[in-house]
PDB file of C-alpha atoms in Angstrom:
ATOM      1  CA  UNK A   1    -133.404 147.101  27.338  1.00 64.00           C
ATOM      2  CA  UNK A   2    -133.074 145.137  30.607  1.00 68.00           C
ATOM      3  CA  UNK A   3    -130.454 142.919  28.960  1.00 67.00           C
ATOM      4  CA  UNK A   4    -128.319 145.969  28.162  1.00 67.00           C
ATOM      5  CA  UNK A   5    -128.551 147.209  31.750  1.00 66.00           C
ATOM      6  CA  UNK A   6    -127.581 143.806  33.103  1.00 70.00           C
ATOM      7  CA  UNK A   7    -124.644 143.568  30.721  1.00 67.00           C
ATOM      8  CA  UNK A   8    -123.430 147.020  31.776  1.00 63.00           C
ATOM      9  CA  UNK A   9    -123.822 145.993  35.391  1.00 69.00           C
ATOM     10  CA  UNK A  10    -121.943 142.783  34.747  1.00 65.00           C
ATOM     11  CA  UNK A  11    -119.080 144.722  33.200  1.00 65.00           C
ATOM     12  CA  UNK A  12    -118.988 147.144  36.107  1.00 66.00           C
ATOM     13  CA  UNK A  13    -118.901 144.268  38.565  1.00 62.00           C
ATOM     14  CA  UNK A  14    -116.065 142.766  36.576  1.00 66.00           C
ATOM     15  CA  UNK A  15    -114.138 146.052  36.681  1.00 62.00           C
ATOM     16  CA  UNK A  16    -114.662 146.364  40.419  1.00 59.00           C
ATOM     17  CA  UNK A  17    -113.310 142.852  40.804  1.00 62.00           C
ATOM     18  CA  UNK A  18    -110.279 143.607  38.671  1.00 61.00           C
ATOM     19  CA  UNK A  19    -109.676 146.667  40.823  1.00 55.00           C
ATOM     20  CA  UNK A  20    -107.653 149.793  40.101  1.00 57.00           C
ATOM     21  CA  UNK A  21    -104.041 149.623  39.098  1.00 53.00           C
ATOM     22  CA  UNK A  22    -101.995 149.641  35.927  1.00 53.00           C
ATOM     23  CA  UNK A  23    -104.781 149.343  33.328  1.00 53.00           C
ATOM     24  CA  UNK A  24    -102.420 148.518  30.511  1.00 58.00           C
ATOM     25  CA  UNK A  25    -102.038 144.969  31.712  1.00 62.00           C
ATOM     26  CA  UNK A  26    -105.757 144.285  32.218  1.00 65.00           C
ATOM     27  CA  UNK A  27    -108.099 143.331  29.389  1.00 67.00           C
ATOM     28  CA  UNK A  28    -111.823 142.525  29.288  1.00 70.00           C
ATOM     29  CA  UNK A  29    -113.109 139.890  26.888  1.00 67.00           C
ATOM     30  CA  UNK A  30    -115.474 141.479  24.342  1.00 68.00           C
ATOM     31  CA  UNK A  31    -118.318 138.977  24.749  1.00 78.00           C
ATOM     32  CA  UNK A  32    -121.253 138.822  22.388  1.00 83.00           C
ATOM     33  CA  UNK A  33    -123.357 141.714  21.148  1.00 88.00           C
ATOM     34  CA  UNK A  34    -127.063 141.928  21.844  1.00 89.00           C
ATOM     35  CA  UNK A  35    -127.803 141.281  18.169  1.00 86.00           C
ATOM     36  CA  UNK A  36    -125.617 138.160  18.167  1.00 88.00           C
ATOM     37  CA  UNK A  37    -127.307 136.860  21.292  1.00 90.00           C
ATOM     38  CA  UNK A  38    -130.768 137.423  19.797  1.00 89.00           C
ATOM     39  CA  UNK A  39    -129.699 135.703  16.600  1.00 87.00           C
ATOM     40  CA  UNK A  40    -128.321 132.701  18.531  1.00 89.00           C
ATOM     41  CA  UNK A  41    -131.576 132.474  20.469  1.00 90.00           C
ATOM     42  CA  UNK A  42    -133.642 132.357  17.263  1.00 85.00           C
ATOM     43  CA  UNK A  43    -131.334 129.852  15.579  1.00 88.00           C
ATOM     44  CA  UNK A  44    -131.505 127.497  18.542  1.00 91.00           C
ATOM     45  CA  UNK A  45    -135.256 128.004  18.858  1.00 88.00           C
ATOM     46  CA  UNK A  46    -135.944 127.210  15.212  1.00 84.00           C
ATOM     47  CA  UNK A  47    -133.544 124.256  15.196  1.00 90.00           C
ATOM     48  CA  UNK A  48    -135.366 122.605  18.107  1.00 91.00           C
ATOM     49  CA  UNK A  49    -138.616 122.573  16.080  1.00 90.00           C
ATOM     50  CA  UNK A  50    -140.758 123.227  19.106  1.00 89.00           C
ATOM     51  CA  UNK A  51    -144.535 123.109  18.563  1.00 90.00           C
ATOM     52  CA  UNK A  52    -146.423 126.384  18.555  1.00 88.00           C
ATOM     53  CA  UNK A  53    -148.835 126.938  21.429  1.00 92.00           C
ATOM     54  CA  UNK A  54    -152.473 127.203  20.314  1.00 94.00           C
ATOM     55  CA  UNK A  55    -153.461 130.854  20.059  1.00 92.00           C
ATOM     56  CA  UNK A  56    -156.174 131.858  17.600  1.00 90.00           C
ATOM     57  CA  UNK A  57    -157.745 128.408  17.943  1.00 92.00           C
ATOM     58  CA  UNK A  58    -158.363 128.768  21.671  1.00 95.00           C
ATOM     59  CA  UNK A  59    -158.622 132.505  22.398  1.00 95.00           C
ATOM     60  CA  UNK A  60    -162.138 133.799  22.891  1.00 96.00           C
ATOM     61  CA  UNK A  61    -163.220 135.863  19.886  1.00 95.00           C
ATOM     62  CA  UNK A  62    -164.286 139.458  20.497  1.00 96.00           C
ATOM     63  CA  UNK A  63    -166.028 141.915  18.179  1.00 97.00           C
ATOM     64  CA  UNK A  64    -162.962 144.159  17.709  1.00 97.00           C
ATOM     65  CA  UNK A  65    -160.846 141.070  16.987  1.00 96.00           C
ATOM     66  CA  UNK A  66    -163.278 139.755  14.374  1.00 97.00           C
ATOM     67  CA  UNK A  67    -163.702 143.175  12.773  1.00 98.00           C
ATOM     68  CA  UNK A  68    -159.951 143.650  12.566  1.00 98.00           C
ATOM     69  CA  UNK A  69    -159.310 140.460  10.639  1.00 97.00           C
ATOM     70  CA  UNK A  70    -162.368 141.169   8.477  1.00 98.00           C
ATOM     71  CA  UNK A  71    -160.860 144.549   7.621  1.00 98.00           C
ATOM     72  CA  UNK A  72    -157.724 142.758   6.476  1.00 98.00           C
ATOM     73  CA  UNK A  73    -159.713 140.075   4.628  1.00 98.00           C
ATOM     74  CA  UNK A  74    -161.869 142.598   2.748  1.00 98.00           C
ATOM     75  CA  UNK A  75    -158.759 144.624   1.936  1.00 98.00           C
ATOM     76  CA  UNK A  76    -156.973 141.645   0.416  1.00 98.00           C
ATOM     77  CA  UNK A  77    -160.110 140.580  -1.471  1.00 98.00           C
ATOM     78  CA  UNK A  78    -160.703 144.070  -2.876  1.00 98.00           C
ATOM     79  CA  UNK A  79    -157.061 144.407  -3.883  1.00 98.00           C
ATOM     80  CA  UNK A  80    -157.064 141.074  -5.668  1.00 98.00           C
ATOM     81  CA  UNK A  81    -160.349 142.026  -7.332  1.00 98.00           C
ATOM     82  CA  UNK A  82    -158.850 145.254  -8.657  1.00 98.00           C
ATOM     83  CA  UNK A  83    -155.789 143.359  -9.888  1.00 98.00           C
ATOM     84  CA  UNK A  84    -158.009 140.769 -11.585  1.00 98.00           C
ATOM     85  CA  UNK A  85    -160.019 143.509 -13.309  1.00 97.00           C
ATOM     86  CA  UNK A  86    -156.805 145.193 -14.375  1.00 97.00           C
ATOM     87  CA  UNK A  87    -155.302 142.009 -15.810  1.00 97.00           C
ATOM     88  CA  UNK A  88    -158.560 141.303 -17.639  1.00 97.00           C
ATOM     89  CA  UNK A  89    -158.390 144.792 -19.135  1.00 96.00           C
ATOM     90  CA  UNK A  90    -154.889 143.973 -20.411  1.00 96.00           C
ATOM     91  CA  UNK A  91    -155.574 140.454 -21.676  1.00 97.00           C
ATOM     92  CA  UNK A  92    -159.174 140.265 -22.911  1.00 96.00           C
ATOM     93  CA  UNK A  93    -159.681 141.087 -26.600  1.00 95.00           C
ATOM     94  CA  UNK A  94    -162.919 143.076 -26.377  1.00 95.00           C
ATOM     95  CA  UNK A  95    -163.762 146.348 -24.624  1.00 95.00           C
ATOM     96  CA  UNK A  96    -165.791 146.766 -21.446  1.00 96.00           C
ATOM     97  CA  UNK A  97    -169.153 147.654 -23.090  1.00 96.00           C
ATOM     98  CA  UNK A  98    -168.996 144.426 -25.108  1.00 96.00           C
ATOM     99  CA  UNK A  99    -168.808 142.198 -22.038  1.00 96.00           C
ATOM    100  CA  UNK A 100    -171.403 144.306 -20.224  1.00 95.00           C
ATOM    101  CA  UNK A 101    -173.797 143.794 -23.111  1.00 95.00           C
ATOM    102  CA  UNK A 102    -173.225 140.040 -22.853  1.00 95.00           C
ATOM    103  CA  UNK A 103    -174.197 140.120 -19.166  1.00 94.00           C
ATOM    104  CA  UNK A 104    -177.206 142.271 -19.958  1.00 93.00           C
ATOM    105  CA  UNK A 105    -178.266 139.714 -22.607  1.00 94.00           C
ATOM    106  CA  UNK A 106    -178.478 137.069 -19.862  1.00 92.00           C
ATOM    107  CA  UNK A 107    -181.614 138.934 -18.662  1.00 91.00           C
ATOM    108  CA  UNK A 108    -180.998 138.176 -15.002  1.00 91.00           C
ATOM    109  CA  UNK A 109    -183.905 138.837 -12.626  1.00 93.00           C
ATOM    110  CA  UNK A 110    -183.877 142.037 -10.542  1.00 93.00           C
ATOM    111  CA  UNK A 111    -183.473 140.060  -7.310  1.00 94.00           C
ATOM    112  CA  UNK A 112    -180.328 138.406  -8.657  1.00 95.00           C
ATOM    113  CA  UNK A 113    -178.964 141.732  -9.896  1.00 95.00           C
ATOM    114  CA  UNK A 114    -179.605 143.310  -6.477  1.00 96.00           C
ATOM    115  CA  UNK A 115    -177.909 140.374  -4.722  1.00 96.00           C
ATOM    116  CA  UNK A 116    -174.901 140.579  -7.015  1.00 95.00           C
ATOM    117  CA  UNK A 117    -174.551 144.331  -6.497  1.00 96.00           C
ATOM    118  CA  UNK A 118    -174.970 143.865  -2.745  1.00 97.00           C
ATOM    119  CA  UNK A 119    -172.273 141.155  -2.670  1.00 97.00           C
ATOM    120  CA  UNK A 120    -169.934 143.406  -4.626  1.00 97.00           C
ATOM    121  CA  UNK A 121    -170.446 146.560  -2.563  1.00 98.00           C
ATOM    122  CA  UNK A 122    -170.534 144.883   0.895  1.00 98.00           C
ATOM    123  CA  UNK A 123    -166.775 144.297   1.320  1.00 98.00           C
ATOM    124  CA  UNK A 124    -166.037 147.685  -0.241  1.00 98.00           C
ATOM    125  CA  UNK A 125    -168.452 149.446   2.106  1.00 98.00           C
ATOM    126  CA  UNK A 126    -167.192 147.623   5.191  1.00 98.00           C
ATOM    127  CA  UNK A 127    -163.556 148.338   4.394  1.00 98.00           C
ATOM    128  CA  UNK A 128    -164.333 152.031   3.783  1.00 98.00           C
ATOM    129  CA  UNK A 129    -166.300 152.615   7.004  1.00 98.00           C
ATOM    130  CA  UNK A 130    -163.859 150.574   9.111  1.00 98.00           C
ATOM    131  CA  UNK A 131    -161.033 152.417   7.382  1.00 98.00           C
ATOM    132  CA  UNK A 132    -162.464 155.710   8.661  1.00 98.00           C
ATOM    133  CA  UNK A 133    -162.592 154.116  12.132  1.00 98.00           C
ATOM    134  CA  UNK A 134    -158.892 153.241  11.752  1.00 98.00           C
ATOM    135  CA  UNK A 135    -158.047 156.807  10.760  1.00 98.00           C
ATOM    136  CA  UNK A 136    -159.880 158.078  13.855  1.00 98.00           C
ATOM    137  CA  UNK A 137    -157.699 155.755  15.970  1.00 98.00           C
ATOM    138  CA  UNK A 138    -154.609 157.111  14.220  1.00 97.00           C
ATOM    139  CA  UNK A 139    -155.659 160.571  15.404  1.00 97.00           C
ATOM    140  CA  UNK A 140    -155.843 159.130  18.907  1.00 97.00           C
ATOM    141  CA  UNK A 141    -159.621 159.218  19.165  1.00 97.00           C
ATOM    142  CA  UNK A 142    -161.940 156.520  20.471  1.00 96.00           C
ATOM    143  CA  UNK A 143    -159.290 154.147  21.780  1.00 97.00           C
ATOM    144  CA  UNK A 144    -161.015 153.152  25.043  1.00 97.00           C
ATOM    145  CA  UNK A 145    -162.414 149.637  24.869  1.00 96.00           C
ATOM    146  CA  UNK A 146    -166.056 150.718  25.264  1.00 97.00           C
ATOM    147  CA  UNK A 147    -165.599 153.242  22.455  1.00 97.00           C
ATOM    148  CA  UNK A 148    -163.951 150.606  20.267  1.00 98.00           C
ATOM    149  CA  UNK A 149    -166.968 148.340  20.667  1.00 97.00           C
ATOM    150  CA  UNK A 150    -169.433 151.191  20.070  1.00 98.00           C
ATOM    151  CA  UNK A 151    -167.678 152.438  16.928  1.00 98.00           C
ATOM    152  CA  UNK A 152    -167.476 148.845  15.762  1.00 98.00           C
ATOM    153  CA  UNK A 153    -171.235 148.370  16.016  1.00 98.00           C
ATOM    154  CA  UNK A 154    -171.732 151.717  14.258  1.00 98.00           C
ATOM    155  CA  UNK A 155    -169.477 150.604  11.383  1.00 98.00           C
ATOM    156  CA  UNK A 156    -171.434 147.362  10.990  1.00 98.00           C
ATOM    157  CA  UNK A 157    -174.720 149.282  10.914  1.00 98.00           C
ATOM    158  CA  UNK A 158    -173.440 151.807   8.382  1.00 98.00           C
ATOM    159  CA  UNK A 159    -172.041 148.992   6.249  1.00 98.00           C
ATOM    160  CA  UNK A 160    -175.358 147.174   5.998  1.00 98.00           C
ATOM    161  CA  UNK A 161    -177.369 150.334   5.380  1.00 98.00           C
ATOM    162  CA  UNK A 162    -175.053 151.842   2.771  1.00 98.00           C
ATOM    163  CA  UNK A 163    -174.585 148.505   0.978  1.00 98.00           C
ATOM    164  CA  UNK A 164    -178.341 148.051   0.707  1.00 97.00           C
ATOM    165  CA  UNK A 165    -178.791 151.662  -0.427  1.00 97.00           C
ATOM    166  CA  UNK A 166    -176.045 151.427  -3.068  1.00 97.00           C
ATOM    167  CA  UNK A 167    -177.239 148.059  -4.340  1.00 96.00           C
ATOM    168  CA  UNK A 168    -180.733 149.475  -4.796  1.00 94.00           C
ATOM    169  CA  UNK A 169    -179.498 152.300  -7.044  1.00 90.00           C
TER     170      UNK A 169
ATOM    171  CA  UNK B   1    -124.899 131.923  41.661  1.00 50.00           C
ATOM    172  CA  UNK B   2    -122.488 133.676  43.945  1.00 52.00           C
ATOM    173  CA  UNK B   3    -122.055 137.411  43.583  1.00 51.00           C
ATOM    174  CA  UNK B   4    -118.534 137.851  42.236  1.00 51.00           C
ATOM    175  CA  UNK B   5    -117.832 141.546  42.621  1.00 48.00           C
ATOM    176  CA  UNK B   6    -119.699 142.647  45.734  1.00 48.00           C
ATOM    177  CA  UNK B   7    -122.149 144.713  43.651  1.00 50.00           C
ATOM    178  CA  UNK B   8    -125.108 143.258  45.489  1.00 50.00           C
ATOM    179  CA  UNK B   9    -126.819 141.918  42.356  1.00 51.00           C
ATOM    180  CA  UNK B  10    -125.649 138.585  40.933  1.00 50.00           C
ATOM    181  CA  UNK B  11    -125.183 138.853  37.163  1.00 49.00           C
ATOM    182  CA  UNK B  12    -127.401 136.729  34.935  1.00 52.00           C
ATOM    183  CA  UNK B  13    -124.541 135.584  32.736  1.00 50.00           C
ATOM    184  CA  UNK B  14    -121.300 134.571  34.407  1.00 49.00           C
ATOM    185  CA  UNK B  15    -118.651 137.236  33.842  1.00 50.00           C
ATOM    186  CA  UNK B  16    -115.301 135.457  34.024  1.00 50.00           C
ATOM    187  CA  UNK B  17    -112.385 137.289  35.540  1.00 50.00           C
ATOM    188  CA  UNK B  18    -109.517 136.554  33.207  1.00 51.00           C
ATOM    189  CA  UNK B  19    -106.005 137.713  33.906  1.00 50.00           C
ATOM    190  CA  UNK B  20    -104.387 139.149  30.783  1.00 47.00           C
ATOM    191  CA  UNK B  21    -101.770 136.448  30.568  1.00 50.00           C
ATOM    192  CA  UNK B  22    -104.315 133.686  30.100  1.00 52.00           C
ATOM    193  CA  UNK B  23    -106.165 135.368  27.224  1.00 49.00           C
ATOM    194  CA  UNK B  24    -105.154 134.081  23.822  1.00 46.00           C
ATOM    195  CA  UNK B  25    -104.535 136.571  21.051  1.00 48.00           C
ATOM    196  CA  UNK B  26    -107.604 135.179  19.227  1.00 48.00           C
ATOM    197  CA  UNK B  27    -109.935 136.850  21.727  1.00 49.00           C
ATOM    198  CA  UNK B  28    -110.932 140.452  21.208  1.00 48.00           C
ATOM    199  CA  UNK B  29    -109.375 142.684  23.842  1.00 48.00           C
ATOM    200  CA  UNK B  30    -110.078 146.115  25.126  1.00 49.00           C
ATOM    201  CA  UNK B  31    -107.976 147.995  27.656  1.00 51.00           C
ATOM    202  CA  UNK B  32    -109.811 148.231  30.962  1.00 49.00           C
ATOM    203  CA  UNK B  33    -109.851 152.044  30.852  1.00 49.00           C
ATOM    204  CA  UNK B  34    -111.829 152.019  27.640  1.00 51.00           C
ATOM    205  CA  UNK B  35    -113.974 149.288  29.071  1.00 46.00           C
ATOM    206  CA  UNK B  36    -114.927 151.471  32.033  1.00 48.00           C
ATOM    207  CA  UNK B  37    -115.882 154.299  29.715  1.00 49.00           C
ATOM    208  CA  UNK B  38    -117.881 151.950  27.518  1.00 46.00           C
ATOM    209  CA  UNK B  39    -119.674 150.484  30.496  1.00 47.00           C
ATOM    210  CA  UNK B  40    -120.970 153.939  31.391  1.00 52.00           C
ATOM    211  CA  UNK B  41    -122.603 154.400  28.033  1.00 48.00           C
ATOM    212  CA  UNK B  42    -124.414 151.722  25.968  1.00 47.00           C
ATOM    213  CA  UNK B  43    -121.886 148.893  25.685  1.00 47.00           C
ATOM    214  CA  UNK B  44    -123.346 147.268  22.547  1.00 46.00           C
ATOM    215  CA  UNK B  45    -123.461 150.494  20.508  1.00 47.00           C
ATOM    216  CA  UNK B  46    -120.429 149.813  18.312  1.00 47.00           C
ATOM    217  CA  UNK B  47    -121.922 146.634  16.881  1.00 50.00           C
ATOM    218  CA  UNK B  48    -125.122 148.271  15.642  1.00 49.00           C
ATOM    219  CA  UNK B  49    -123.451 150.739  13.320  1.00 50.00           C
ATOM    220  CA  UNK B  50    -123.549 154.525  13.575  1.00 52.00           C
ATOM    221  CA  UNK B  51    -126.617 155.874  15.436  1.00 54.00           C
ATOM    222  CA  UNK B  52    -127.455 158.136  12.493  1.00 56.00           C
ATOM    223  CA  UNK B  53    -128.105 154.968  10.439  1.00 56.00           C
ATOM    224  CA  UNK B  54    -130.633 153.709  13.008  1.00 60.00           C
ATOM    225  CA  UNK B  55    -132.442 157.051  13.071  1.00 73.00           C
ATOM    226  CA  UNK B  56    -132.509 156.978   9.252  1.00 82.00           C
ATOM    227  CA  UNK B  57    -134.306 153.648   9.052  1.00 84.00           C
ATOM    228  CA  UNK B  58    -136.803 154.558  11.756  1.00 87.00           C
ATOM    229  CA  UNK B  59    -137.442 157.897  10.071  1.00 92.00           C
ATOM    230  CA  UNK B  60    -138.131 156.070   6.801  1.00 94.00           C
ATOM    231  CA  UNK B  61    -140.610 153.800   8.587  1.00 93.00           C
ATOM    232  CA  UNK B  62    -142.320 156.806  10.156  1.00 95.00           C
ATOM    233  CA  UNK B  63    -142.615 158.571   6.800  1.00 96.00           C
ATOM    234  CA  UNK B  64    -144.006 155.378   5.268  1.00 97.00           C
ATOM    235  CA  UNK B  65    -146.682 155.244   7.972  1.00 97.00           C
ATOM    236  CA  UNK B  66    -147.651 158.864   7.314  1.00 97.00           C
ATOM    237  CA  UNK B  67    -147.687 158.198   3.569  1.00 97.00           C
ATOM    238  CA  UNK B  68    -150.072 155.287   4.077  1.00 98.00           C
ATOM    239  CA  UNK B  69    -152.531 157.492   5.999  1.00 98.00           C
ATOM    240  CA  UNK B  70    -152.218 160.291   3.423  1.00 98.00           C
ATOM    241  CA  UNK B  71    -153.045 157.948   0.528  1.00 98.00           C
ATOM    242  CA  UNK B  72    -155.968 156.519   2.530  1.00 98.00           C
ATOM    243  CA  UNK B  73    -157.422 160.003   3.038  1.00 98.00           C
ATOM    244  CA  UNK B  74    -156.826 160.842  -0.630  1.00 98.00           C
ATOM    245  CA  UNK B  75    -158.609 157.680  -1.729  1.00 98.00           C
ATOM    246  CA  UNK B  76    -161.499 158.508   0.591  1.00 98.00           C
ATOM    247  CA  UNK B  77    -161.810 161.927  -1.026  1.00 97.00           C
ATOM    248  CA  UNK B  78    -161.740 160.425  -4.518  1.00 98.00           C
ATOM    249  CA  UNK B  79    -164.948 158.479  -3.868  1.00 97.00           C
ATOM    250  CA  UNK B  80    -167.321 161.479  -3.807  1.00 97.00           C
ATOM    251  CA  UNK B  81    -165.166 163.073  -6.532  1.00 97.00           C
ATOM    252  CA  UNK B  82    -165.782 160.043  -8.753  1.00 97.00           C
ATOM    253  CA  UNK B  83    -169.517 160.422  -8.247  1.00 96.00           C
ATOM    254  CA  UNK B  84    -169.744 164.201  -8.593  1.00 96.00           C
ATOM    255  CA  UNK B  85    -167.196 164.902 -11.343  1.00 95.00           C
ATOM    256  CA  UNK B  86    -166.278 161.730 -13.226  1.00 95.00           C
ATOM    257  CA  UNK B  87    -163.586 162.125 -15.856  1.00 95.00           C
ATOM    258  CA  UNK B  88    -159.978 161.323 -16.755  1.00 97.00           C
ATOM    259  CA  UNK B  89    -158.499 163.314 -13.843  1.00 97.00           C
ATOM    260  CA  UNK B  90    -160.401 161.268 -11.261  1.00 97.00           C
ATOM    261  CA  UNK B  91    -159.864 158.092 -13.331  1.00 97.00           C
ATOM    262  CA  UNK B  92    -156.076 158.326 -13.288  1.00 98.00           C
ATOM    263  CA  UNK B  93    -155.991 159.547  -9.675  1.00 97.00           C
ATOM    264  CA  UNK B  94    -158.094 156.547  -8.693  1.00 97.00           C
ATOM    265  CA  UNK B  95    -155.794 154.220 -10.623  1.00 98.00           C
ATOM    266  CA  UNK B  96    -152.768 155.590  -8.765  1.00 98.00           C
ATOM    267  CA  UNK B  97    -154.308 155.814  -5.290  1.00 98.00           C
ATOM    268  CA  UNK B  98    -156.027 152.438  -5.539  1.00 97.00           C
ATOM    269  CA  UNK B  99    -152.844 150.695  -6.673  1.00 98.00           C
ATOM    270  CA  UNK B 100    -150.637 152.347  -4.063  1.00 98.00           C
ATOM    271  CA  UNK B 101    -153.094 151.758  -1.217  1.00 98.00           C
ATOM    272  CA  UNK B 102    -153.398 148.105  -2.218  1.00 98.00           C
ATOM    273  CA  UNK B 103    -149.644 147.712  -2.677  1.00 98.00           C
ATOM    274  CA  UNK B 104    -148.861 149.065   0.788  1.00 98.00           C
ATOM    275  CA  UNK B 105    -151.705 147.108   2.362  1.00 98.00           C
ATOM    276  CA  UNK B 106    -150.600 143.799   0.859  1.00 98.00           C
ATOM    277  CA  UNK B 107    -147.041 144.695   1.850  1.00 97.00           C
ATOM    278  CA  UNK B 108    -148.133 144.824   5.501  1.00 97.00           C
ATOM    279  CA  UNK B 109    -149.836 141.445   5.124  1.00 97.00           C
ATOM    280  CA  UNK B 110    -146.602 139.974   3.736  1.00 97.00           C
ATOM    281  CA  UNK B 111    -144.596 141.489   6.578  1.00 95.00           C
ATOM    282  CA  UNK B 112    -146.952 139.952   9.113  1.00 94.00           C
ATOM    283  CA  UNK B 113    -147.211 136.438   7.735  1.00 94.00           C
ATOM    284  CA  UNK B 114    -144.175 135.705   5.550  1.00 92.00           C
ATOM    285  CA  UNK B 115    -141.134 135.054   7.733  1.00 85.00           C
ATOM    286  CA  UNK B 116    -137.549 134.401   6.784  1.00 82.00           C
ATOM    287  CA  UNK B 117    -135.250 136.460   4.601  1.00 85.00           C
ATOM    288  CA  UNK B 118    -135.732 134.611   1.309  1.00 92.00           C
ATOM    289  CA  UNK B 119    -139.535 134.015   1.353  1.00 94.00           C
ATOM    290  CA  UNK B 120    -140.110 137.617   2.478  1.00 94.00           C
ATOM    291  CA  UNK B 121    -137.974 139.045  -0.301  1.00 96.00           C
ATOM    292  CA  UNK B 122    -139.584 136.772  -2.913  1.00 97.00           C
ATOM    293  CA  UNK B 123    -143.104 137.697  -1.807  1.00 98.00           C
ATOM    294  CA  UNK B 124    -142.292 141.411  -1.927  1.00 97.00           C
ATOM    295  CA  UNK B 125    -140.840 141.078  -5.414  1.00 98.00           C
ATOM    296  CA  UNK B 126    -143.984 139.265  -6.545  1.00 98.00           C
ATOM    297  CA  UNK B 127    -146.045 142.052  -5.016  1.00 98.00           C
ATOM    298  CA  UNK B 128    -144.097 144.677  -6.968  1.00 98.00           C
ATOM    299  CA  UNK B 129    -144.828 142.788 -10.198  1.00 98.00           C
ATOM    300  CA  UNK B 130    -148.529 142.506  -9.334  1.00 98.00           C
ATOM    301  CA  UNK B 131    -148.838 146.181  -8.434  1.00 98.00           C
ATOM    302  CA  UNK B 132    -146.983 147.287 -11.562  1.00 98.00           C
ATOM    303  CA  UNK B 133    -149.276 145.158 -13.731  1.00 98.00           C
ATOM    304  CA  UNK B 134    -152.344 146.428 -11.869  1.00 98.00           C
ATOM    305  CA  UNK B 135    -151.395 150.068 -12.410  1.00 98.00           C
ATOM    306  CA  UNK B 136    -150.543 149.409 -16.052  1.00 98.00           C
ATOM    307  CA  UNK B 137    -153.856 147.648 -16.602  1.00 97.00           C
ATOM    308  CA  UNK B 138    -155.882 150.415 -14.953  1.00 98.00           C
ATOM    309  CA  UNK B 139    -154.122 153.113 -16.986  1.00 97.00           C
ATOM    310  CA  UNK B 140    -154.675 151.054 -20.137  1.00 97.00           C
ATOM    311  CA  UNK B 141    -158.365 150.797 -19.238  1.00 97.00           C
ATOM    312  CA  UNK B 142    -158.573 154.542 -18.629  1.00 97.00           C
ATOM    313  CA  UNK B 143    -156.897 155.327 -21.943  1.00 97.00           C
ATOM    314  CA  UNK B 144    -158.252 152.718 -24.362  1.00 96.00           C
ATOM    315  CA  UNK B 145    -161.556 151.915 -22.721  1.00 96.00           C
ATOM    316  CA  UNK B 146    -164.356 153.833 -21.005  1.00 96.00           C
ATOM    317  CA  UNK B 147    -162.402 154.610 -17.799  1.00 95.00           C
ATOM    318  CA  UNK B 148    -163.042 153.601 -14.164  1.00 97.00           C
ATOM    319  CA  UNK B 149    -165.811 156.109 -13.294  1.00 97.00           C
ATOM    320  CA  UNK B 150    -167.807 155.430 -16.461  1.00 96.00           C
ATOM    321  CA  UNK B 151    -167.333 151.671 -16.080  1.00 97.00           C
ATOM    322  CA  UNK B 152    -168.804 151.686 -12.569  1.00 96.00           C
ATOM    323  CA  UNK B 153    -171.711 153.846 -13.740  1.00 96.00           C
ATOM    324  CA  UNK B 154    -172.380 151.507 -16.666  1.00 96.00           C
ATOM    325  CA  UNK B 155    -172.141 148.405 -14.499  1.00 95.00           C
ATOM    326  CA  UNK B 156    -174.575 149.844 -11.994  1.00 95.00           C
ATOM    327  CA  UNK B 157    -177.100 150.659 -14.701  1.00 93.00           C
ATOM    328  CA  UNK B 158    -177.559 146.909 -15.356  1.00 86.00           C
TER     329      UNK B 158
END
């Protein structure tokens, strides 16, 4: 935005310098467009292979920051899990009840079953509760930093409670 | 840098004053009258294409954003629906909403981390393949197998 203003100013200065008079004889060189200038900047920047300043490795972690990347991580994990299940449904020879019966035949202890269910429902629960928090932000609610931290703690609490409750079913 | 035109503000980039005679025909020229008019409005406009095109692409992005939120809300509503009235309607709705939500979500991840024209395009194409297979697999499961709702219920009864 500032670059455009400066370029306009530069052109006006140039016109003032050229002065009034028969305009047919005067021409102004076209110069580069903003897009071309940006592109040249990026080409030169990438060509020089400059090192990247440390950012995530040195910045102090905050709760909202950690919860944000966890939301992304759980989302990717859940998505890949669904895709894996889907591909298994396409490729495996037997139906779902067959494989379930095989797992049941392993006679796993109740503690192990609870832990497995808990591990499965934890990312799903977190992503769902934090997703609701995201939707509230999209409505413009709870965007002050104190509110962000409070809603974040609430989401973590709800995640643990609902995961434990669902795993116990 | 000396202020060339008496405007009071020295320009950041040097604006050369070139008499017409010295300009070669290779350089792009504009008559000064047009130049004055252009300087009043946005000078770089002509290189970006028609403004309607810009509004079109930003409108598409805005609609995409709204679509993402709509599918999120729909998916949220399908969770109690799956518990209270399991069946093929919820099964296929879940298959669609789950796949679309995941496809758009992974698309944002690609946009954030995969830079460069070619890698970005390749990653998005791979994503389309994955999402298509995922939806096909879920529909196959709903049709030929017990269906998503029943499968979760059976799994949880372990």
